[in-house]
Amino acid sequence: MQYKSLKEYGAIGDGNTVALVGRDGSIDWCPLPHVESPSVFAALLDADRGGRFTVQPTGTYESAQRYRDRTNILETTFQTGSGAATVTDFMPVAEVAESGDQPPAVYRKVDCEDGPLEFDVEFEPRFDYARDIPEIEPTPDGVVAAGSDEQAILSSDLPLTPSADGHGVNATATLEGGETRWLVLGYDEAIPLKPSQHQETLAAVTDYWRKWAHDCDGTECPVDDRWHDLAVRSSLVLKLLIHRETGAVCAAPTTSLPEDLGGVRNWDYRYNWIRDAAFTVRALSELGHLEEARSYFELCLDHCRHHDPAALPPVYGLHGGGDLEEQVLDHLEGYCGSAPVRIGNSAREQHQLDVYGELVLAIYESVRYGEPVTADDWTVMCDLIDYVCDGWDEPDASIWETRDDPRQYVYSKVMCWAALDRGIKLANAADAVPAPSERWKTCREDIREAILERGWSESANSFVRSFGDDDALDAANLLVPVVGLLPPNDDRVQGTIDATIDRLATDDGLVYRYHGDDGLPGKASPFTVCSFWLVTALALSGRIDEAIGRFESVLKRTNPLGLLAEAVDPETGEQRGNFPQAYSHVGLLNSALYLSDADGSSDASPAPLGTDGAAGIDSSTEIVRQPNDNE
């Protein structure tokens, strides 16, 4: 069987998990009950063995997908020679579930607008990444698929009978114009078939998403009209990827989608990376999603509370667990034959110095938006920043999690500088709390001098990937002006931007991550978030026309639903890597915010992230919350 392009998928979810639904009406990926759980459908990773749940017209058809306006409810429309129909896919979020203890569920509503139209239903669940093939048995309202220790129950008012081999359902039914049918999949528990109640649930879910989605409502909006709808869609994607119980942001809901077809750069991204923190907090806060930003802020503090700073992992399970042992699933062929298929992620064991800056930046940003820390948390933060003073000059694996020997990566040092800089700013604003400010200031200057002396290459006229490199570039250094190490108009910032455009960027606006070996064979595709970093650096520099041109070029890479993967194939333009990718959508949102801050003149200069030019941190800001008598 063939594999679909990522442009043919939409995503639905409930705050616990995410499913990918193809334009052909097939659910090809769905882990249950959580996004980091084993898959129930995984045709995305093995078209023959992975399992799927398909609802589509019999024979030839044309199809298209759209989201119901300002929601994560997906509508797939089908047109045939005899009729037309729409399949509406959604998951009820806990706030509007039909019962408080409802199990995870996927609802599929089939509306036949013009008939007669014959539909095929294919239901082939394959538990535990297709290692457990269930037995299918009929029930009064459908079928139950029973595995060794889990089950999926499909209820429907369409006629469903098990296939001859007992491992699936292959059914056909004809709908007349005006008819509606339901298929409701419950995990471990059945969802009773009640069409009128399901319709009420759909209305409630629609209302939930529309109330959550950013809406300017006639007020001043932080995002320009040109990019407003894509920004709203990106925020809705982020909401799908935010775990409802913990506030953790899932980097992507998939595993092992390759950066390069046939290559081995296939990773499991169903976890929370600290590197996403500061930019996610800013994007959510600017769009008014303060509850989600607050939850992520608390999660960042929790990381600080429960780990020795010297052993801070860069990635966590969405429930906070640390067992991310990397395994290879040899029985799955991989997307388009791109093996290996991996679960778990050994980046958990890496030492990455950039995470300290990203954590402190996230906390600083949260304080800017009105979330003070407690006195106890301030003490923990001081310990973290003190560790940066002791360990900033160690080699590490970098933001890109290279799998060769550790190096003195320049971006890692930049983020160590940022940790100290924001710690000093918080301490200065909260003069009632103790902090070794003089030590921090001395170390901050030492790091800055090291970056400027050892991380800058005169021959490349750019910051380079690691100390001692002459010409190997790293797109992460585009963030130097964003975090405020140097002002955007500094010649070294401009040189780095120009060198990146000349040597890491493609003609149509895409940007590769870096030059040089990383311990892995094969090649990587241009990384989507790096393309947005270039846009942001240009916007901060006042090079607005260039920034807009590159931004709009990258936006053309979104799929028809406005979704972005991790990377883009430079030759075909196809999206590559895990999908949809939180980091890509966070990059889109922040680029849109920075561009919208600019006035369009040649000397426009929006404020870098959390610097003194940005509103928020001053003597009136509550930095450290004092406990009241009830605490």
XYZ file of C-alpha atoms in Angstrom, residues 80-568:
489
model
C -18.450 11.136 -6.306
C -20.388 10.729 -9.533
C -23.503 9.866 -7.560
C -23.339 12.035 -4.486
C -21.522 14.047 -1.854
C -20.837 13.558 1.831
C -18.864 14.966 4.745
C -17.079 12.995 7.464
C -16.657 15.069 10.630
C -13.939 13.843 13.001
C -13.369 15.049 16.563
C -12.497 13.994 20.094
C -14.497 15.291 23.067
C -12.364 17.273 25.485
C -12.909 16.544 29.173
C -14.794 19.803 29.700
C -17.634 18.689 27.413
C -17.477 14.881 27.616
C -20.818 13.123 27.832
C -19.844 11.792 31.259
C -17.188 12.834 33.745
C -15.385 9.506 33.523
C -15.726 9.013 29.770
C -12.832 7.052 28.229
C -10.802 8.456 25.332
C -13.012 8.495 22.253
C -12.988 9.284 18.545
C -16.264 10.423 16.992
C -16.882 10.122 13.252
C -20.073 11.618 11.850
C -21.044 10.807 8.242
C -23.448 13.276 6.592
C -24.662 12.380 3.114
C -25.661 15.635 1.445
C -26.461 14.130 -1.951
C -27.068 10.453 -2.615
C -27.262 7.635 -2.973
C -23.634 7.233 -1.935
C -21.999 3.920 -1.067
C -19.450 3.979 1.759
C -16.743 1.537 2.792
C -15.688 1.145 6.424
C -12.361 -0.488 7.261
C -11.607 -0.943 10.964
C -8.294 -2.621 11.747
C -6.962 -1.724 15.208
C -3.475 -3.031 15.959
C -2.481 -2.569 19.583
C 1.007 -1.968 20.973
C 2.524 -0.626 17.753
C 0.977 -3.535 15.789
C 2.571 -6.164 18.019
C -0.829 -7.211 19.383
C -3.441 -8.128 16.753
C -6.864 -8.185 18.435
C -9.797 -10.498 17.906
C -12.931 -8.747 16.632
C -16.322 -9.768 17.998
C -19.793 -8.350 17.260
C -21.762 -6.375 19.859
C -25.393 -5.170 19.746
C -24.216 -1.743 18.505
C -21.056 -2.629 16.597
C -17.875 -4.569 17.352
C -15.256 -4.944 20.068
C -11.549 -5.473 19.359
C -9.947 -7.329 22.274
C -6.180 -7.450 22.655
C -4.078 -9.085 25.340
C -4.710 -6.308 27.873
C -6.686 -3.570 26.119
C -9.721 -3.208 23.923
C -11.349 -0.815 21.496
C -15.122 -0.761 21.084
C -16.663 0.667 17.918
C -20.346 1.597 18.141
C -22.261 2.581 15.014
C -25.640 2.782 13.333
C -23.948 1.454 10.183
C -23.987 -2.347 9.767
C -20.633 -3.703 11.028
C -19.543 -7.333 10.994
C -16.102 -8.836 11.633
C -14.047 -9.842 8.609
C -13.482 -13.516 7.784
C -10.124 -13.640 9.584
C -11.619 -12.121 12.745
C -9.043 -9.318 12.909
C -10.933 -6.410 11.383
C -14.097 -5.022 9.864
C -14.707 -4.469 6.167
C -18.241 -3.174 5.691
C -20.198 -1.374 2.993
C -23.350 0.712 3.386
C -25.384 3.003 1.139
C -26.594 6.371 2.405
C -29.330 8.470 0.851
C -29.230 12.234 0.646
C -29.998 13.790 4.034
C -28.975 10.710 6.025
C -26.533 10.884 8.934
C -24.638 8.002 10.507
C -22.239 7.813 13.461
C -19.194 5.722 14.290
C -17.930 6.194 17.864
C -14.729 4.539 19.042
C -14.195 4.106 22.777
C -10.920 2.928 24.289
C -11.305 0.208 26.959
C -14.960 1.220 27.457
C -17.865 1.469 25.040
C -19.500 4.805 24.248
C -23.236 4.019 24.032
C -24.668 4.847 20.627
C -26.922 7.888 21.143
C -26.951 10.005 17.962
C -28.894 12.917 19.439
C -26.507 13.082 22.388
C -23.493 12.820 20.068
C -24.820 15.782 18.112
C -25.033 17.776 21.355
C -21.454 16.746 22.141
C -20.301 17.970 18.731
C -22.007 21.309 19.337
C -20.395 21.565 22.784
C -16.934 20.721 21.423
C -17.379 23.309 18.684
C -18.311 25.897 21.286
C -15.359 24.908 23.489
C -12.768 25.424 20.738
C -14.284 28.694 19.570
C -14.318 30.103 23.079
C -10.683 29.063 23.524
C -9.389 30.264 20.146
C -7.832 33.733 19.972
C -10.415 36.309 18.961
C -9.602 40.007 18.663
C -13.280 40.895 19.084
C -12.717 44.381 17.686
C -9.796 45.134 19.986
C -6.186 45.774 19.003
C -4.581 42.507 17.922
C -0.893 41.603 18.336
C -0.887 39.817 14.952
C -1.222 41.548 11.592
C -4.364 40.701 9.588
C -2.214 39.174 6.836
C -1.158 36.321 9.104
C -3.955 36.311 11.638
C -5.755 33.150 10.515
C -2.528 31.120 10.331
C -1.578 32.379 13.789
C -4.943 31.264 15.168
C -4.465 27.863 13.556
C -0.965 27.568 15.000
C -2.277 28.353 18.471
C -4.960 25.682 18.035
C -2.244 23.203 17.046
C -0.325 24.102 20.206
C -3.462 23.550 22.276
C -3.775 20.057 20.768
C -0.212 19.375 21.896
C -0.564 20.703 25.474
C -1.254 17.882 27.884
C -4.401 18.804 29.782
C -3.268 17.305 33.102
C 0.315 18.554 33.329
C 0.580 21.526 30.959
C 3.519 19.878 29.203
C 3.899 20.731 25.514
C 4.336 17.682 23.322
C 6.957 18.426 20.651
C 4.926 16.432 18.107
C 2.289 13.676 18.342
C 4.202 11.236 16.111
C 7.352 9.181 16.135
C 9.910 8.297 13.473
C 8.660 10.409 10.593
C 11.970 10.873 8.755
C 13.837 14.106 8.196
C 15.002 12.544 4.929
C 13.195 9.691 3.145
C 15.157 6.487 3.489
C 17.402 7.998 6.183
C 17.893 7.051 9.821
C 17.142 10.437 11.399
C 13.843 9.176 12.748
C 13.016 10.151 16.326
C 10.215 9.909 18.837
C 9.002 13.451 19.578
C 6.040 12.668 21.855
C 7.721 14.328 24.829
C 8.337 17.754 26.319
C 11.578 19.579 25.448
C 12.761 22.437 27.660
C 14.162 24.212 24.579
C 10.588 25.127 23.538
C 9.838 26.871 26.822
C 10.500 30.610 26.574
C 9.180 31.069 23.066
C 6.062 29.018 23.844
C 5.284 31.111 26.936
C 5.615 34.325 24.941
C 3.438 33.125 22.054
C 0.664 31.826 24.309
C 0.703 34.919 26.514
C 0.625 37.403 23.634
C -2.430 35.650 22.182
C -4.226 35.732 25.512
C -3.904 32.063 26.470
C -2.706 32.861 29.956
C -3.942 29.669 31.610
C -1.817 27.515 29.318
C 1.171 29.826 29.717
C 0.722 29.664 33.495
C 0.630 25.854 33.446
C 3.813 25.733 31.407
C 5.409 28.238 33.776
C 4.602 25.938 36.697
C 6.051 23.008 34.783
C 9.294 24.914 34.201
C 9.523 25.640 37.924
C 8.809 21.995 38.656
C 11.777 20.958 36.513
C 13.950 23.265 38.608
C 12.572 21.962 41.901
C 13.075 18.266 41.316
C 16.468 17.968 39.650
C 20.036 18.574 40.628
C 20.993 21.435 38.300
C 24.062 19.503 37.125
C 21.843 16.634 35.941
C 18.944 18.565 34.407
C 17.536 16.498 31.503
C 16.619 18.339 28.295
C 13.481 16.253 27.686
C 10.703 14.829 29.852
C 7.722 12.550 29.550
C 4.450 14.453 29.412
C 3.537 13.091 32.832
C 6.949 14.004 34.217
C 8.393 10.511 34.037
C 11.967 9.948 33.033
C 11.987 6.464 31.488
C 12.450 7.335 27.812
C 14.640 4.372 26.918
C 15.130 4.371 23.173
C 14.014 1.205 21.379
C 13.763 0.149 17.736
C 10.589 -1.512 16.431
C 12.047 -3.801 13.779
C 8.666 -5.210 12.726
C 7.515 -1.860 11.273
C 8.926 -0.749 7.916
C 8.685 2.972 8.660
C 7.030 5.817 6.771
C 7.713 5.277 3.061
C 10.151 2.519 4.072
C 12.261 4.817 6.260
C 13.528 2.595 9.059
C 14.270 2.472 11.915
C 11.053 3.152 13.780
C 12.011 4.321 17.251
C 10.130 4.776 20.504
C 11.676 6.581 23.460
C 14.445 9.113 23.086
C 17.989 8.822 24.411
C 18.373 12.614 24.314
C 17.010 12.310 27.838
C 20.508 11.290 28.945
C 22.346 14.107 27.178
C 23.970 17.124 28.796
C 22.667 20.260 27.076
C 23.708 23.609 28.483
C 21.178 25.607 26.489
C 18.332 24.298 28.688
C 19.390 26.514 31.609
C 18.903 29.671 29.613
C 15.651 28.442 28.127
C 14.254 27.616 31.570
C 15.229 30.945 33.112
C 13.968 32.812 30.052
C 10.612 31.023 30.308
C 10.311 31.945 33.974
C 11.365 35.529 33.226
C 8.775 35.780 30.463
C 6.099 34.414 32.788
C 6.978 37.040 35.409
C 6.699 39.700 32.687
C 3.157 38.487 32.048
C 2.189 38.607 35.718
C 3.248 35.305 37.308
C 5.528 35.874 40.317
C 7.610 33.064 41.781
C 7.566 32.005 45.415
C 10.471 32.630 47.761
C 11.253 28.899 47.743
C 11.270 28.823 43.948
C 13.553 31.836 43.887
C 16.017 29.867 46.001
C 15.815 26.966 43.529
C 16.365 29.357 40.626
C 19.411 30.776 42.352
C 20.835 27.271 42.651
C 20.219 26.747 38.934
C 21.901 30.006 37.977
C 24.775 29.303 40.347
C 25.317 26.011 38.531
C 25.578 27.941 35.252
C 28.404 29.943 36.815
C 30.190 26.687 37.630
C 29.460 24.706 34.477
C 28.997 27.053 31.528
C 32.425 26.257 30.063
C 31.768 22.516 29.818
C 31.266 20.867 26.389
C 27.745 19.614 25.670
C 25.484 18.052 23.009
C 23.861 21.355 21.938
C 20.245 22.236 21.209
C 20.443 19.877 18.211
C 21.219 16.824 20.367
C 24.186 15.734 18.303
C 25.286 12.142 18.790
C 29.012 12.636 18.422
C 31.507 13.909 21.008
C 30.460 16.941 23.085
C 31.777 20.321 21.941
C 31.906 23.922 23.069
C 28.794 24.986 21.169
C 28.361 28.728 20.833
C 24.576 28.721 21.167
C 24.849 26.783 24.423
C 27.076 29.554 25.780
C 24.631 32.192 24.537
C 21.863 30.583 26.552
C 24.083 30.319 29.618
C 24.637 34.065 29.258
C 20.842 34.507 28.980
C 20.281 32.531 32.208
C 22.609 34.848 34.097
C 21.340 38.007 32.423
C 17.680 37.320 33.249
C 18.591 36.141 36.728
C 20.364 39.458 37.327
C 17.412 41.430 35.948
C 14.978 39.559 38.192
C 17.233 40.051 41.221
C 17.584 43.789 40.494
C 13.826 44.197 40.195
C 13.183 42.126 43.328
C 15.681 43.812 45.604
C 14.044 42.316 48.677
C 15.303 38.815 47.859
C 18.861 37.518 48.221
C 21.007 36.769 45.178
C 24.778 36.643 44.536
C 24.399 39.349 41.922
C 28.059 40.383 41.774
C 29.155 36.790 41.119
C 26.509 36.466 38.441
C 27.555 39.742 36.802
C 31.202 38.685 36.692
C 30.310 35.325 35.174
C 27.924 36.913 32.687
C 30.756 39.107 31.428
C 33.150 36.131 31.256
C 30.683 34.214 29.088
C 30.070 37.195 26.845
C 33.791 37.714 26.309
C 34.283 34.030 25.519
C 31.468 34.084 22.952
C 32.738 37.243 21.269
C 36.361 36.104 21.232
C 36.078 32.349 20.602
C 32.691 32.054 18.961
C 33.207 34.713 16.318
C 35.041 33.993 13.066
C 36.529 36.884 11.110
C 36.929 34.681 8.025
C 33.268 33.632 8.092
C 32.142 37.087 9.308
C 29.727 35.204 11.534
C 29.275 33.472 14.827
C 30.149 29.833 14.272
C 28.896 26.518 15.509
C 31.470 25.871 18.251
C 34.582 27.429 19.716
C 37.513 26.951 17.360
C 35.444 26.566 14.175
C 36.529 28.762 11.278
C 33.490 28.535 9.055
C 30.921 25.966 10.340
C 27.682 27.854 10.950
C 24.727 27.177 13.259
C 21.304 28.718 12.621
C 20.661 28.815 16.374
C 23.033 31.789 16.508
C 20.303 33.814 14.822
C 18.873 34.031 18.339
C 21.781 36.163 19.589
C 19.777 39.398 19.064
C 16.523 37.748 20.166
C 17.874 37.049 23.656
C 19.733 40.370 23.721
C 23.405 39.327 23.850
C 24.058 41.912 21.128
C 21.767 44.558 19.665
C 20.223 43.701 16.289
C 22.175 46.431 14.480
C 25.554 45.141 15.676
C 27.834 44.304 12.739
C 28.382 40.800 14.122
C 24.643 40.135 14.214
C 24.263 41.426 10.673
C 27.235 39.360 9.541
C 25.696 36.230 11.061
C 22.369 36.926 9.377
C 24.029 37.462 6.002
C 26.262 34.396 6.365
C 23.213 32.309 7.262
C 21.366 33.545 4.189
C 24.393 32.900 2.008
C 25.399 29.483 3.340
C 22.529 27.852 5.271
C 19.455 29.190 3.456
C 17.818 28.028 0.241
C 16.597 30.449 -2.409
C 12.992 30.048 -1.262
C 13.505 30.913 2.382
C 14.279 27.570 4.028
C 17.178 27.308 6.487
C 19.348 24.325 7.418
C 20.321 23.896 11.067
C 24.123 23.747 10.837
C 27.240 22.688 8.996
C 29.394 19.755 10.003
C 29.194 16.227 11.346
C 26.721 15.301 14.068
C 27.459 11.610 14.578
C 24.754 10.362 12.202
C 24.855 9.173 8.589
C 22.763 10.740 5.855
C 21.509 14.260 5.505
C 19.009 16.490 7.247
C 16.404 18.653 5.537
C 16.006 22.399 6.194
C 14.471 22.865 9.640
C 11.262 24.868 9.697
C 11.807 26.736 12.963
C 15.232 27.933 11.753
C 13.499 29.585 8.815
C 11.316 31.491 11.279
C 14.348 32.428 13.385
C 15.834 34.094 10.319
C 12.587 36.007 9.802
C 12.648 37.171 13.414
C 16.314 38.241 13.253
C 15.591 40.239 10.093
C 12.538 41.854 11.700
C 14.530 42.858 14.771
C 17.168 44.328 12.464
C 14.693 46.548 10.681
C 15.075 44.552 7.454
C 11.309 44.287 7.273
C 10.805 43.727 3.550
C 13.284 40.835 3.592
C 11.644 39.416 6.686
C 8.149 39.555 5.191
C 9.300 38.040 1.915
C 10.964 35.102 3.646
C 8.095 34.684 6.090
C 5.495 34.464 3.360
C 7.697 32.075 1.400
C 7.895 29.725 4.388
C 4.156 30.033 5.002
C 3.583 28.505 1.567
C 5.006 25.292 3.046
C 2.059 24.815 5.396
C -0.276 22.062 4.327
C -3.805 23.003 3.133
C -4.977 22.996 6.746
C -2.187 25.310 7.925
C -0.152 22.570 9.639
C 3.638 22.374 9.706
C 6.030 19.491 10.184
C 9.566 19.639 11.514
C 11.373 20.110 8.192
C 10.929 20.550 4.436
